mmCIF file of C-alpha atoms in Angstrom:
data_model
loop_
_atom_site.group_PDB
_atom_site.id
_atom_site.type_symbol
_atom_site.label_atom_id
_atom_site.label_comp_id
_atom_site.label_asym_id
_atom_site.label_seq_id
_atom_site.Cartn_x
_atom_site.Cartn_y
_atom_site.Cartn_z
ATOM 1 C CA MET A 1 48.108 -45.292 23.275
ATOM 2 C CA SER A 2 44.411 -44.498 22.669
ATOM 3 C CA ASP A 3 42.368 -47.132 20.840
ATOM 4 C CA ASN A 4 41.124 -44.551 18.345
ATOM 5 C CA PHE A 5 44.355 -42.752 17.519
ATOM 6 C CA VAL A 6 45.155 -41.594 13.989
ATOM 7 C CA ILE A 7 48.586 -40.643 12.553
ATOM 8 C CA SER A 8 48.786 -38.480 9.530
ATOM 9 C CA ILE A 9 51.984 -38.263 7.426
ATOM 10 C CA SER A 10 52.857 -35.547 5.002
ATOM 11 C CA ARG A 11 56.174 -35.902 3.231
ATOM 12 C CA GLN A 12 58.662 -34.584 0.764
ATOM 13 C CA TYR A 13 58.671 -36.660 -2.435
ATOM 14 C CA GLY A 14 61.580 -39.069 -2.375
ATOM 15 C CA CYS A 15 62.188 -39.081 1.367
ATOM 16 C CA GLY A 16 60.648 -42.566 2.009
ATOM 17 C CA GLY A 17 57.476 -41.198 3.666
ATOM 18 C CA ARG A 18 55.269 -43.885 1.973
ATOM 19 C CA GLU A 19 57.502 -46.659 3.347
ATOM 20 C CA LEU A 20 57.576 -45.041 6.767
ATOM 21 C CA ALA A 21 53.745 -44.868 6.742
ATOM 22 C CA GLY A 22 53.584 -48.535 5.844
ATOM 23 C CA LEU A 23 55.998 -49.527 8.648
ATOM 24 C CA LEU A 24 54.019 -47.538 11.195
ATOM 25 C CA ALA A 25 50.717 -49.172 10.112
ATOM 26 C CA ASP A 26 52.311 -52.622 10.233
ATOM 27 C CA LYS A 27 53.946 -52.132 13.650
ATOM 28 C CA LEU A 28 50.710 -50.747 15.135
ATOM 29 C CA GLY A 29 48.429 -53.270 13.434
ATOM 30 C CA VAL A 30 46.218 -50.648 11.854
ATOM 31 C CA LYS A 31 45.085 -49.798 8.373
ATOM 32 C CA LEU A 32 46.995 -47.483 6.023
ATOM 33 C CA TYR A 33 45.023 -45.118 3.807
ATOM 34 C CA ASP A 34 46.260 -43.138 0.861
ATOM 35 C CA ARG A 35 44.956 -43.396 -2.615
ATOM 36 C CA GLN A 36 41.914 -45.398 -1.399
ATOM 37 C CA ILE A 37 40.656 -42.017 -0.142
ATOM 38 C CA VAL A 38 40.706 -40.630 -3.627
ATOM 39 C CA HIS A 39 38.450 -43.453 -4.840
ATOM 40 C CA ILE A 40 36.066 -43.016 -1.896
ATOM 41 C CA ALA A 41 35.894 -39.315 -2.632
ATOM 42 C CA ALA A 42 35.292 -40.003 -6.351
ATOM 43 C CA ALA A 43 32.505 -42.372 -5.537
ATOM 44 C CA LYS A 44 30.874 -39.598 -3.358
ATOM 45 C CA LEU A 45 31.086 -37.253 -6.403
ATOM 46 C CA GLY A 46 29.635 -39.908 -8.712
ATOM 47 C CA ILE A 47 32.864 -40.075 -10.700
ATOM 48 C CA ASN A 48 33.258 -43.552 -12.152
ATOM 49 C CA ASP A 49 34.743 -43.127 -15.612
ATOM 50 C CA LEU A 50 38.169 -41.807 -14.765
ATOM 51 C CA SER A 51 41.358 -43.758 -14.135
ATOM 52 C CA GLU A 52 43.280 -43.413 -10.897
ATOM 53 C CA GLU A 53 45.936 -41.376 -12.681
ATOM 54 C CA GLU A 54 43.232 -39.018 -14.016
ATOM 55 C CA LEU A 55 41.697 -38.627 -10.601
ATOM 56 C CA LEU A 56 45.063 -37.790 -9.031
ATOM 57 C CA GLU A 57 45.889 -35.354 -11.801
ATOM 58 C CA MET A 58 42.564 -33.614 -11.284
ATOM 59 C CA GLU A 59 43.603 -33.032 -7.698
ATOM 60 C CA LYS A 60 46.939 -31.507 -8.715
ATOM 61 C CA GLU A 61 45.548 -28.983 -11.230
ATOM 62 C CA VAL A 62 46.027 -26.040 -8.825
ATOM 63 C CA LYS A 63 47.263 -22.784 -10.255
ATOM 64 C CA PRO A 64 50.159 -21.122 -8.367
ATOM 65 C CA LEU A 65 48.943 -18.676 -5.740
ATOM 66 C CA SER A 66 50.542 -16.320 -3.256
ATOM 67 C CA MET A 67 51.466 -17.751 0.109
ATOM 68 C CA GLN A 68 48.956 -15.515 1.804
ATOM 69 C CA PHE A 69 45.975 -16.985 3.609
ATOM 70 C CA ILE A 70 42.839 -17.378 1.512
ATOM 71 C CA ALA A 71 39.548 -17.331 3.329
ATOM 72 C CA PHE A 72 37.807 -20.734 3.077
ATOM 73 C CA HIS A 73 34.715 -19.181 1.421
ATOM 74 C CA SER A 74 36.834 -18.034 -1.455
ATOM 75 C CA PHE A 75 38.041 -21.532 -2.313
ATOM 76 C CA GLY A 76 36.693 -22.589 -5.735
ATOM 77 C CA THR A 77 36.784 -19.064 -7.167
ATOM 78 C CA HIS A 78 40.287 -19.630 -8.523
ATOM 79 C CA MET A 79 39.839 -23.356 -9.427
ATOM 80 C CA GLY A 80 37.380 -25.573 -11.024
ATOM 81 C CA GLU A 81 34.537 -26.852 -8.887
ATOM 82 C CA SER A 82 35.528 -30.446 -9.619
ATOM 83 C CA SER A 83 38.829 -30.014 -7.767
ATOM 84 C CA ARG A 84 37.100 -28.277 -4.844
ATOM 85 C CA GLY A 85 34.559 -30.982 -4.751
ATOM 86 C CA MET A 86 37.259 -33.610 -4.654
ATOM 87 C CA PHE A 87 38.939 -31.934 -1.697
ATOM 88 C CA MET A 88 35.695 -31.615 0.236
ATOM 89 C CA SER A 89 34.756 -35.260 -0.517
ATOM 90 C CA GLU A 90 38.259 -36.419 0.532
ATOM 91 C CA SER A 91 37.934 -34.498 3.804
ATOM 92 C CA ALA A 92 34.553 -36.171 4.536
ATOM 93 C CA ALA A 93 36.085 -39.579 3.631
ATOM 94 C CA ILE A 94 39.044 -39.045 5.977
ATOM 95 C CA LYS A 95 36.758 -38.184 8.879
ATOM 96 C CA LYS A 96 34.647 -41.247 8.210
ATOM 97 C CA LEU A 97 37.616 -43.563 8.114
ATOM 98 C CA VAL A 98 39.038 -42.116 11.297
ATOM 99 C CA ALA A 99 35.660 -42.698 13.016
ATOM 100 C CA ASP A 100 35.832 -46.346 11.914
ATOM 101 C CA GLY A 101 39.018 -46.992 13.912
ATOM 102 C CA PRO A 102 42.751 -46.280 14.361
ATOM 103 C CA CYS A 103 44.739 -45.777 11.190
ATOM 104 C CA VAL A 104 47.639 -44.102 9.418
ATOM 105 C CA ILE A 105 46.796 -41.648 6.595
ATOM 106 C CA LEU A 106 49.363 -40.611 4.050
ATOM 107 C CA GLY A 107 49.030 -37.165 2.494
ATOM 108 C CA ARG A 108 45.585 -35.888 1.471
ATOM 109 C CA CYS A 109 45.984 -32.826 3.690
ATOM 110 C CA ALA A 110 44.891 -35.076 6.583
ATOM 111 C CA ASP A 111 46.982 -33.141 9.106
ATOM 112 C CA TYR A 112 44.765 -30.131 8.334
ATOM 113 C CA VAL A 113 41.441 -32.017 8.114
ATOM 114 C CA LEU A 114 42.088 -33.647 11.503
ATOM 115 C CA ARG A 115 43.647 -30.635 13.193
ATOM 116 C CA SER A 116 40.983 -30.525 15.906
ATOM 117 C CA ASP A 117 40.938 -34.225 16.617
ATOM 118 C CA PRO A 118 42.570 -34.833 20.080
ATOM 119 C CA ASN A 119 43.628 -38.351 19.044
ATOM 120 C CA HIS A 120 45.393 -37.198 15.903
ATOM 121 C CA PHE A 121 49.204 -37.015 15.610
ATOM 122 C CA ALA A 122 50.653 -35.181 12.634
ATOM 123 C CA ILE A 123 54.072 -36.001 11.203
ATOM 124 C CA PHE A 124 56.062 -34.313 8.429
ATOM 125 C CA ALA A 125 58.855 -36.457 6.874
ATOM 126 C CA CYS A 126 61.651 -34.831 5.013
ATOM 127 C CA ALA A 127 65.287 -35.502 4.017
ATOM 128 C CA ASP A 128 68.278 -33.652 2.622
ATOM 129 C CA ASP A 129 68.756 -33.315 -1.115
ATOM 130 C CA ASP A 130 71.541 -35.902 -1.346
ATOM 131 C CA PHE A 131 69.368 -38.589 0.266
ATOM 132 C CA ARG A 132 66.365 -37.809 -1.877
ATOM 133 C CA GLU A 133 68.476 -37.631 -5.023
ATOM 134 C CA GLN A 134 69.923 -41.068 -4.360
ATOM 135 C CA ARG A 135 66.471 -42.485 -3.690
ATOM 136 C CA GLY A 136 65.220 -40.858 -6.901
ATOM 137 C CA LYS A 137 67.741 -42.939 -8.773
ATOM 138 C CA THR A 138 67.274 -46.195 -6.994
ATOM 139 C CA VAL A 139 63.638 -46.210 -5.836
ATOM 140 C CA TYR A 140 61.743 -43.739 -8.028
ATOM 141 C CA GLU A 141 62.776 -45.053 -11.474
ATOM 142 C CA GLY A 142 65.640 -42.691 -11.988
ATOM 143 C CA LYS A 143 63.798 -39.435 -11.127
ATOM 144 C CA SER A 144 66.108 -36.486 -10.772
ATOM 145 C CA LEU A 145 66.090 -34.129 -7.819
ATOM 146 C CA LYS A 146 64.561 -31.517 -10.077
ATOM 147 C CA GLU A 147 61.663 -33.861 -10.822
ATOM 148 C CA LEU A 148 61.202 -34.704 -7.157
ATOM 149 C CA ASP A 149 61.140 -30.994 -6.289
ATOM 150 C CA ALA A 150 58.627 -30.321 -9.088
ATOM 151 C CA GLU A 151 56.310 -32.868 -7.493
ATOM 152 C CA ASP A 152 56.736 -31.233 -4.124
ATOM 153 C CA LYS A 153 55.778 -27.851 -5.602
ATOM 154 C CA LYS A 154 52.501 -29.363 -6.787
ATOM 155 C CA ARG A 155 51.777 -30.779 -3.321
ATOM 156 C CA ALA A 156 52.627 -27.442 -1.695
ATOM 157 C CA ARG A 157 50.309 -25.504 -4.022
ATOM 158 C CA TYR A 158 47.433 -27.943 -3.363
ATOM 159 C CA TYR A 159 48.046 -27.916 0.380
ATOM 160 C CA ASN A 160 48.529 -24.187 0.687
ATOM 161 C CA TYR A 161 45.480 -23.471 -1.434
ATOM 162 C CA TYR A 162 42.991 -25.549 0.519
ATOM 163 C CA THR A 163 44.359 -25.102 4.041
ATOM 164 C CA GLY A 164 45.676 -21.539 4.054
ATOM 165 C CA ARG A 165 48.812 -22.977 5.767
ATOM 166 C CA ASN A 166 52.333 -23.511 4.451
ATOM 167 C CA TRP A 167 53.060 -27.085 3.511
ATOM 168 C CA GLY A 168 56.046 -28.478 5.483
ATOM 169 C CA GLU A 169 56.093 -25.714 8.037
ATOM 170 C CA GLY A 170 57.075 -27.271 11.369
ATOM 171 C CA LYS A 171 54.495 -25.588 13.536
ATOM 172 C CA ASN A 172 51.696 -27.374 11.609
ATOM 173 C CA TYR A 173 52.853 -30.823 12.785
ATOM 174 C CA ASP A 174 53.478 -32.606 16.036
ATOM 175 C CA LEU A 175 56.745 -34.050 14.839
ATOM 176 C CA VAL A 176 59.151 -33.437 11.909
ATOM 177 C CA VAL A 177 61.485 -36.325 11.080
ATOM 178 C CA ASN A 178 64.566 -36.380 8.777
ATOM 179 C CA THR A 179 64.351 -39.865 7.183
ATOM 180 C CA GLY A 180 67.885 -39.712 5.995
ATOM 181 C CA LYS A 181 69.409 -39.874 9.518
ATOM 182 C CA GLN A 182 68.414 -43.422 10.474
ATOM 183 C CA PRO A 183 66.950 -46.579 8.903
ATOM 184 C CA LEU A 184 63.220 -46.196 8.387
ATOM 185 C CA ASP A 185 62.400 -49.126 10.602
ATOM 186 C CA LYS A 186 64.269 -47.494 13.441
ATOM 187 C CA ILE A 187 62.552 -44.135 12.786
ATOM 188 C CA ALA A 188 59.176 -45.850 12.958
ATOM 189 C CA ASP A 189 59.928 -47.404 16.334
ATOM 190 C CA SER A 190 61.090 -43.996 17.629
ATOM 191 C CA ILE A 191 57.915 -42.285 16.428
ATOM 192 C CA ILE A 192 55.702 -44.892 18.139
ATOM 193 C CA ALA A 193 57.672 -44.588 21.384
ATOM 194 C CA TYR A 194 57.352 -40.805 21.229
ATOM 195 C CA ILE A 195 53.584 -40.850 20.510
ATOM 196 C CA LYS A 196 53.048 -43.199 23.409
ATOM 197 C CA THR A 197 54.764 -40.730 25.798
ATOM 198 C CA LEU A 198 52.376 -38.022 24.617
ATOM 199 C CA LYS A 199 49.134 -39.927 24.152
ATOM 200 C CA GLY A 200 49.426 -42.524 26.914
#
């Protein structure tokens, strides 16, 4: 496996994608980045008086749009410049972190930002409704499947808006895994073995 590899993980809410990312980072002995990127981006924008929740909410304030591709130059014409600025700053932060060494990045549209990086491996984690519903009750403080799906719709709008691609569409990733089929630890081992066969 290359010394400067990066794994990006996009995931359905409630499927265990965060835990999977943590397992991969631990097993590979690399850093895991997620919300840290938000703070790095905020620092680049000079935002220092908002809480983490407010920063994350600012990212999610994306109006529903059609699924059609939107040319990059038109971004920002349908949204506030603060949200566009956050995305651009996050993208720059991701590229800087990747240049600093191997890592696992959770969310943040990293699969799109790093799409041209030859050492990047993109994963989408999903699970069936029954699995996610059970985890919603036991892991996500009693969230219903409807609440989990609502969060996914926000993620999809944000991703679709800034990338012009459909969130969760298999062709956008190197691997799609169903986390409800095996224990997460076993899935992490299988992913690492698979990447090694591809990356050497």
